[in-house]
Coordinates of C-alpha atoms in Angstrom, one line a residue:
X1332 CA -187.2 9.4 8.2
X1333 CA -184.0 10.2 9.9
X1334 CA -181.8 7.3 11.2
X1335 CA -181.3 6.5 14.9
X1336 CA -179.9 3.0 15.1
X1337 CA -181.2 2.1 17.1
X1338 CA -181.0 0.2 15.8
X1339 CA -179.9 2.1 13.2
X1340 CA -176.3 -0.1 15.0
X1341 CA -176.1 0.3 18.7
X1342 CA -172.5 -0.3 19.6
X1343 CA -170.2 -2.0 22.0
X1344 CA -167.4 0.4 22.5
X1345 CA -165.4 -1.2 25.3
X1346 CA -162.4 -3.3 24.6
X1347 CA -162.4 -6.9 25.6
X1348 CA -160.1 -8.1 28.3
X1349 CA -158.8 -10.5 25.6
X1350 CA -156.3 -8.4 23.6
X1351 CA -157.1 -8.0 19.9
X1352 CA -160.9 -8.1 20.4
X1353 CA -162.5 -4.8 19.7
X1354 CA -166.2 -4.8 20.3
X1355 CA -168.8 -2.5 19.0
X1356 CA -172.1 -3.6 18.7
X1357 CA -174.5 -8.3 13.5
X1358 CA -175.6 -8.5 10.0
X1359 CA -173.7 -9.9 6.3
X1360 CA -173.9 -9.5 1.8
X1361 CA -171.7 -11.6 -0.4
X1362 CA -170.9 -9.4 -3.3
X1363 CA -167.2 -9.3 -3.2
X1364 CA -165.2 -7.6 -5.9
X1365 CA -163.1 -9.6 -8.3
X1366 CA -159.9 -8.8 -6.3
X1367 CA -161.6 -9.8 -3.1
X1368 CA -162.6 -13.2 -4.7
X1369 CA -159.0 -13.8 -5.7
X1370 CA -157.8 -13.1 -2.2
X1371 CA -160.4 -15.4 -0.8
X1372 CA -159.2 -18.4 -2.7
X1373 CA -155.5 -17.7 -1.8
X1374 CA -156.3 -17.3 1.9
X1375 CA -158.4 -20.5 2.2
X1376 CA -156.7 -23.7 3.3
X1377 CA -157.7 -27.2 2.5
X1378 CA -160.4 -27.3 5.2
X1379 CA -162.2 -24.2 3.8
X1380 CA -160.9 -21.9 6.6
X1381 CA -160.2 -18.3 5.8
X1382 CA -157.4 -16.5 7.6
X1383 CA -157.2 -12.8 8.2
X1384 CA -155.7 -10.2 10.5
X1385 CA -159.1 -8.7 11.1
X1386 CA -162.6 -10.0 10.9
X1387 CA -165.6 -7.6 11.2
X1388 CA -169.1 -8.7 12.1
X1389 CA -171.8 -6.2 11.2
X1390 CA -173.1 -4.2 8.3
X1391 CA -174.0 -0.7 9.5
X1392 CA -172.1 2.6 9.7
X1393 CA -169.8 1.3 12.4
X1394 CA -168.9 -1.9 10.6
X1395 CA -168.2 -0.3 7.2
X1396 CA -166.3 2.6 8.7
X1397 CA -164.0 0.2 10.5
X1398 CA -163.7 -1.8 7.3
X1399 CA -162.7 1.3 5.3
X1400 CA -160.0 2.3 7.9
X1401 CA -158.7 -1.2 8.2
X1402 CA -158.6 -1.9 4.5
X1403 CA -156.7 1.4 3.9
X1404 CA -154.2 0.3 6.6
X1405 CA -153.7 -2.9 4.5
X1406 CA -155.1 -5.2 7.1
X1407 CA -157.2 -6.9 4.4
X1408 CA -160.3 -7.3 6.6
X1409 CA -163.1 -9.9 6.1
X1410 CA -166.6 -8.6 6.9
X1411 CA -169.7 -10.7 7.5
X1412 CA -172.7 -8.5 6.8
X1413 CA -175.3 -11.1 7.6
X1414 CA -178.3 -12.3 5.7
X1415 CA -181.6 -11.0 7.3
X1416 CA -179.9 -11.1 10.7
X1417 CA -182.4 -10.1 13.3
X1418 CA -184.9 -9.7 10.4
X1419 CA -182.9 -6.7 9.0
X1420 CA -181.3 -6.7 5.6
X1421 CA -177.6 -6.1 5.2
X1422 CA -176.9 -2.5 5.9
X1423 CA -178.6 -2.5 9.3
X1424 CA -181.3 -0.4 10.6
X1425 CA -180.6 2.4 8.1
X1426 CA -182.2 0.1 5.5
X1427 CA -185.5 0.3 7.3
X1428 CA -185.8 4.1 7.1
X1429 CA -186.4 6.5 4.3
X1430 CA -184.7 9.9 4.3
X1431 CA -181.6 10.4 6.4
X1432 CA -181.3 14.2 6.9
X1433 CA -178.8 14.4 9.8
X1434 CA -175.7 12.7 8.3
X1435 CA -173.0 15.2 7.3
X1436 CA -172.3 15.7 3.6
X1437 CA -175.8 15.3 2.3
X1438 CA -177.5 18.7 2.5
X1439 CA -180.6 17.4 0.6
X1440 CA -180.7 14.2 2.6
X1441 CA -180.2 10.7 1.4
X1442 CA -182.2 7.5 1.5
X1443 CA -181.0 5.2 4.2
X1444 CA -180.5 2.2 1.9
X1445 CA -178.6 4.4 -0.5
X1446 CA -176.2 5.6 2.2
X1447 CA -175.4 2.1 3.2
X1448 CA -174.9 1.0 -0.4
X1449 CA -172.3 3.8 -0.7
X1450 CA -170.6 2.7 2.5
X1451 CA -170.5 -0.9 1.3
X1452 CA -169.1 0.2 -2.1
X1453 CA -166.4 2.2 -0.3
X1454 CA -165.5 -0.8 1.8
X1455 CA -165.2 -3.0 -1.3
X1456 CA -163.2 -0.3 -3.1
X1457 CA -160.3 -0.6 -0.6
X1458 CA -160.3 -4.3 -0.6
X1459 CA -162.6 -5.5 2.1
X1460 CA -164.0 -9.1 1.5
X1461 CA -167.7 -9.0 2.2
X1462 CA -169.8 -12.1 2.8
X1463 CA -173.6 -12.1 2.9
X1464 CA -173.7 -14.7 5.6
X1465 CA -174.8 -14.5 9.2
X1466 CA -172.3 -15.4 11.9
X1467 CA -173.8 -18.3 13.9
X1468 CA -171.1 -18.6 16.6
X1469 CA -167.6 -17.5 17.7
X1470 CA -164.8 -19.0 19.7
X1471 CA -162.7 -16.4 21.5
X1472 CA -161.2 -18.9 24.0
X1473 CA -157.8 -19.1 22.1
X1474 CA -155.9 -17.3 19.4
X1475 CA -156.4 -17.0 16.6
X1476 CA -160.1 -16.1 17.2
X1477 CA -162.6 -18.1 15.3
X1478 CA -165.8 -16.8 13.6
X1479 CA -168.3 -19.3 12.1
X1480 CA -171.1 -18.9 9.6
X1481 CA -173.0 -21.9 8.1
X1482 CA -170.5 -22.3 5.3
X1483 CA -167.3 -20.6 6.5
X1484 CA -164.8 -20.5 9.3
X1485 CA -162.6 -17.5 9.7
X1486 CA -159.5 -17.4 11.9
X1487 CA -158.6 -13.9 12.8
X1488 CA -155.9 -12.2 14.8
X1489 CA -158.5 -9.5 15.9
X1490 CA -162.3 -9.2 15.7
X1491 CA -164.6 -6.2 15.6
X1492 CA -168.2 -6.8 16.6
X1493 CA -170.5 -4.1 15.3
X1494 CA -173.8 -5.8 15.4
X1495 CA -175.8 -3.0 17.2
X1496 CA -179.1 -3.5 18.9
X1497 CA -182.6 -4.1 17.8
X1498 CA -185.5 -2.0 18.9
X1499 CA -188.2 -3.9 20.8
X1500 CA -191.5 -3.9 19.0
X1501 CA -195.0 -4.8 20.1
X1502 CA -197.1 -7.2 18.1
X1503 CA -200.7 -6.5 17.5
X1504 CA -203.0 -6.2 14.4
X1505 CA -201.6 -3.6 12.0
X1506 CA -198.2 -3.3 13.7
X1507 CA -196.3 -5.2 11.1
X1508 CA -195.0 -4.6 7.6
X1509 CA -197.1 -3.7 4.6
X1510 CA -199.5 -4.5 3.1
X1511 CA -201.4 -5.4 6.3
X1512 CA -199.4 -3.3 8.8
X1513 CA -198.2 0.3 9.2
X1514 CA -194.6 -0.2 10.2
X1515 CA -192.6 2.6 8.5
X1516 CA -196.0 4.0 7.4
X1517 CA -196.8 5.7 10.6
X1518 CA -195.3 3.2 13.2
X1519 CA -191.7 3.6 14.2
X1520 CA -189.3 2.7 17.0
X1521 CA -187.4 6.0 17.0
X1522 CA -188.9 9.4 17.4
X1523 CA -185.6 11.2 17.1
X1524 CA -185.0 9.4 13.8
X1525 CA -188.4 9.8 12.3
X1526 CA -190.4 12.4 14.2
X1527 CA -189.7 15.2 11.9
X1528 CA -191.1 13.4 8.8
X1529 CA -193.9 15.4 7.0
X1530 CA -196.5 12.7 7.7
X1531 CA -196.2 13.5 11.5
X1532 CA -196.2 17.3 11.4
X1533 CA -199.1 19.0 13.1
X1534 CA -200.8 15.7 13.6
X1535 CA -201.7 13.8 16.8
X1536 CA -199.1 11.2 17.7
X1537 CA -198.7 8.5 20.3
X1538 CA -195.8 7.0 22.3
X1539 CA -195.9 3.6 24.0
X1540 CA -193.8 3.2 27.1
X1541 CA -193.2 4.4 30.7
X1542 CA -189.5 4.8 31.1
X1543 CA -187.1 7.7 30.4
X1544 CA -187.0 6.9 26.7
X1545 CA -190.7 7.3 26.4
X1546 CA -190.7 10.6 28.3
X1547 CA -187.8 11.9 26.2
X1548 CA -189.4 10.9 22.9
X1549 CA -192.8 12.3 23.8
X1550 CA -191.2 15.6 24.7
X1551 CA -189.2 15.6 21.4
X1552 CA -192.4 14.8 19.4
X1553 CA -194.2 17.9 20.7
X1554 CA -191.9 19.9 18.4
X1555 CA -193.7 18.5 15.4
X1556 CA -197.0 16.9 16.5
X1557 CA -200.2 18.8 17.5
X1558 CA -200.6 16.6 20.5
X1559 CA -198.7 13.6 21.9
X1560 CA -200.3 10.8 23.8
X1561 CA -198.3 8.6 26.1
X1562 CA -199.9 5.2 26.4
X1563 CA -198.8 3.2 29.4
X1564 CA -200.0 -0.2 30.8
X1565 CA -199.8 0.9 34.4
X1566 CA -200.9 3.8 36.5
X1567 CA -197.4 5.0 37.3
X1568 CA -194.3 5.6 35.2
X1569 CA -190.9 3.9 36.0
X1570 CA -189.1 6.9 34.5
X1571 CA -186.9 9.1 36.7
X1572 CA -188.8 11.9 38.5
X1573 CA -187.2 14.7 36.4
X1574 CA -188.2 13.0 33.1
X1575 CA -191.7 12.5 34.4
X1576 CA -191.9 16.1 35.5
X1577 CA -190.9 17.3 32.1
X1578 CA -193.4 15.2 30.3
X1579 CA -196.3 15.8 32.7
X1580 CA -195.8 19.6 32.7
X1581 CA -195.8 19.8 28.9
X1582 CA -199.2 21.1 27.7
X1583 CA -199.0 19.1 24.5
X1584 CA -198.6 15.7 26.2
X1585 CA -201.6 13.7 27.5
X1586 CA -201.2 10.4 29.3
X1587 CA -203.5 7.4 28.8
X1588 CA -203.0 5.2 31.9
X1589 CA -203.7 1.5 32.3
X1590 CA -204.0 1.0 28.6
X1591 CA -202.6 -1.0 25.7
X1592 CA -202.8 -0.7 22.0
X1593 CA -204.6 -3.8 20.4
X1594 CA -204.9 -2.6 16.8
X1595 CA -203.7 -0.1 14.3
X1596 CA -205.9 1.0 11.4
X1597 CA -205.5 3.1 8.3
X1598 CA -206.3 6.7 7.6
X1599 CA -209.7 7.1 6.0
X1600 CA -208.3 9.3 3.3
X1601 CA -205.1 7.2 2.7
X1602 CA -205.4 3.6 3.8
X1603 CA -201.7 3.1 3.3
X1604 CA -200.9 5.4 6.2
X1605 CA -201.7 5.0 9.9
X1606 CA -204.9 6.7 10.9
X1607 CA -205.6 5.6 14.4
X1608 CA -205.3 3.0 17.2
X1609 CA -207.7 0.9 19.1
X1610 CA -206.8 1.3 22.7
X1611 CA -208.0 -1.1 25.4
X1612 CA -208.3 0.0 29.1
X1613 CA -206.8 -2.9 31.1
X1614 CA -208.9 -2.1 34.1
X1615 CA -212.3 -1.8 32.6
X1616 CA -211.7 -3.9 29.5
X1617 CA -213.3 -1.2 27.3
X1618 CA -211.7 -0.4 24.0
X1619 CA -211.9 2.9 22.1
X1620 CA -210.5 4.5 19.0
X1621 CA -207.7 7.0 19.2
X1622 CA -207.0 9.2 16.1
X1623 CA -203.2 9.5 15.5
X1624 CA -201.0 9.7 12.5
X1625 CA -197.9 8.3 14.3
X1626 CA -197.1 5.7 16.8
X1627 CA -193.7 5.3 18.4
X1628 CA -192.5 2.3 20.4
X1629 CA -190.3 3.4 23.3
X1630 CA -189.9 0.2 25.2
X1631 CA -186.2 -0.4 24.9
X1632 CA -183.6 -2.3 22.8
X1633 CA -182.0 -5.7 22.8
X1634 CA -178.3 -6.0 21.9
X1635 CA -177.8 -8.3 18.9
X1636 CA -175.2 -10.5 20.7
X1637 CA -176.8 -14.0 21.2
X1638 CA -174.2 -15.5 18.9
X1639 CA -171.4 -14.4 21.3
X1640 CA -172.7 -16.8 23.9
X1641 CA -171.3 -14.8 26.8
X1642 CA -167.7 -14.8 25.5
X1643 CA -167.2 -11.0 25.8
X1644 CA -167.5 -8.9 28.9
X1645 CA -170.2 -6.3 28.4
X1646 CA -171.6 -3.5 30.4
X1647 CA -175.0 -3.9 32.1
X1648 CA -176.9 -2.9 29.0
X1649 CA -174.7 -4.8 26.5
X1650 CA -174.6 -1.8 24.1
X1651 CA -174.3 2.0 24.0
X1652 CA -177.7 3.3 24.9
X1653 CA -176.9 7.0 24.9
X1654 CA -175.5 7.8 21.5
X1655 CA -177.7 6.0 18.9
X1656 CA -177.0 7.9 15.7
X1657 CA -175.4 6.9 12.4
X1658 CA -172.7 9.4 12.7
X1659 CA -171.7 8.3 16.2
X1660 CA -171.7 4.7 15.0
X1661 CA -169.3 5.6 12.2
X1662 CA -167.0 7.4 14.7
X1663 CA -166.9 4.4 17.0
X1664 CA -166.2 2.1 14.0
X1665 CA -163.2 4.3 13.2
X1666 CA -162.0 4.0 16.8
X1667 CA -162.3 0.2 16.7
X1668 CA -160.3 0.0 13.5
X1669 CA -157.5 2.1 14.9
X1670 CA -157.5 0.1 18.1
X1671 CA -157.3 -3.1 16.1
X1672 CA -154.5 -1.7 14.0
X1673 CA -152.5 -0.7 17.0
X1674 CA -153.0 -4.1 18.6
X1675 CA -151.8 -5.9 15.5
X1676 CA -148.7 -3.7 15.4
X1677 CA -148.0 -4.6 19.0
X1678 CA -148.3 -8.3 18.6
X1679 CA -146.3 -8.1 15.3
X1680 CA -143.5 -6.4 17.2
X1681 CA -143.6 -9.0 19.9
X1682 CA -143.4 -11.8 17.3
X1683 CA -140.5 -10.1 15.7
X1684 CA -138.6 -10.1 19.0
X1685 CA -139.3 -13.8 19.5
X1686 CA -138.1 -14.6 16.0

């Protein structure tokens, strides 16, 4: 499955009004190198507070790219990669997918978890301190900025938040993880990431949703599936007219109105893979079986920002909804690191003048 961070890290790319705060999109894995451990003890004061020029919160492509750039610039960053933050392992949404085939440099593809392991190793190589702890709160009201986990406090001159967003998922029988569910075994939250996988090719597929994302993903899936069902709870879509028109005029798309999925069940030839759905008509109350090999949730995302407690100014969505790919996340991480470096240079020059 290809990655679309959707997860795989949706990013906050705007700069905070508070200088020195670069925000991208959470997640953390304590496995610091020996050199990182040494620097940890030297940087920690008697109260157990770590001090750094730059603290990075996140564990996906954006976080590690910013860490690599910052470490090479000798900023000695500290990175919290989280511990099962938002129920996702350190490494972000890429760790929940299999083959990543659209990240440059890997012509044969690469497993998502392996790609993130490599990114993490590269961050460590250049001196990033990494802690497998989830950030519980922050204090951006004064400088230095403060970042808190359950066991550590970090005082930082600048902070990069690269926590991404989490795809919304529906809960019903069979929608969860193995062994009882079919998540990542036919059920996904990103058609662009996973739709080209062999298990979906020339098979009937389904999309749940009624907005622009659902229309877009349904149209995309017609490239691979034999037929695509859009299952929607209402009798009208909330999608824009042009997106509705594209979907409704596609001969490979069929809409199932006023309906909801209540169960997912296995393929009769391979019980480990999704084989179909039980769909309930919300008007008549009748339920029927729908044979599909793939189900894609297209019901939106939630930015992983609760720990910020409203201390950063965000746009209306709270994250970048348009560009949701690993490679764009990495690019934004680079931008954030460069912005942080320039800011630190500026305040350094100002402090020199005062001295």
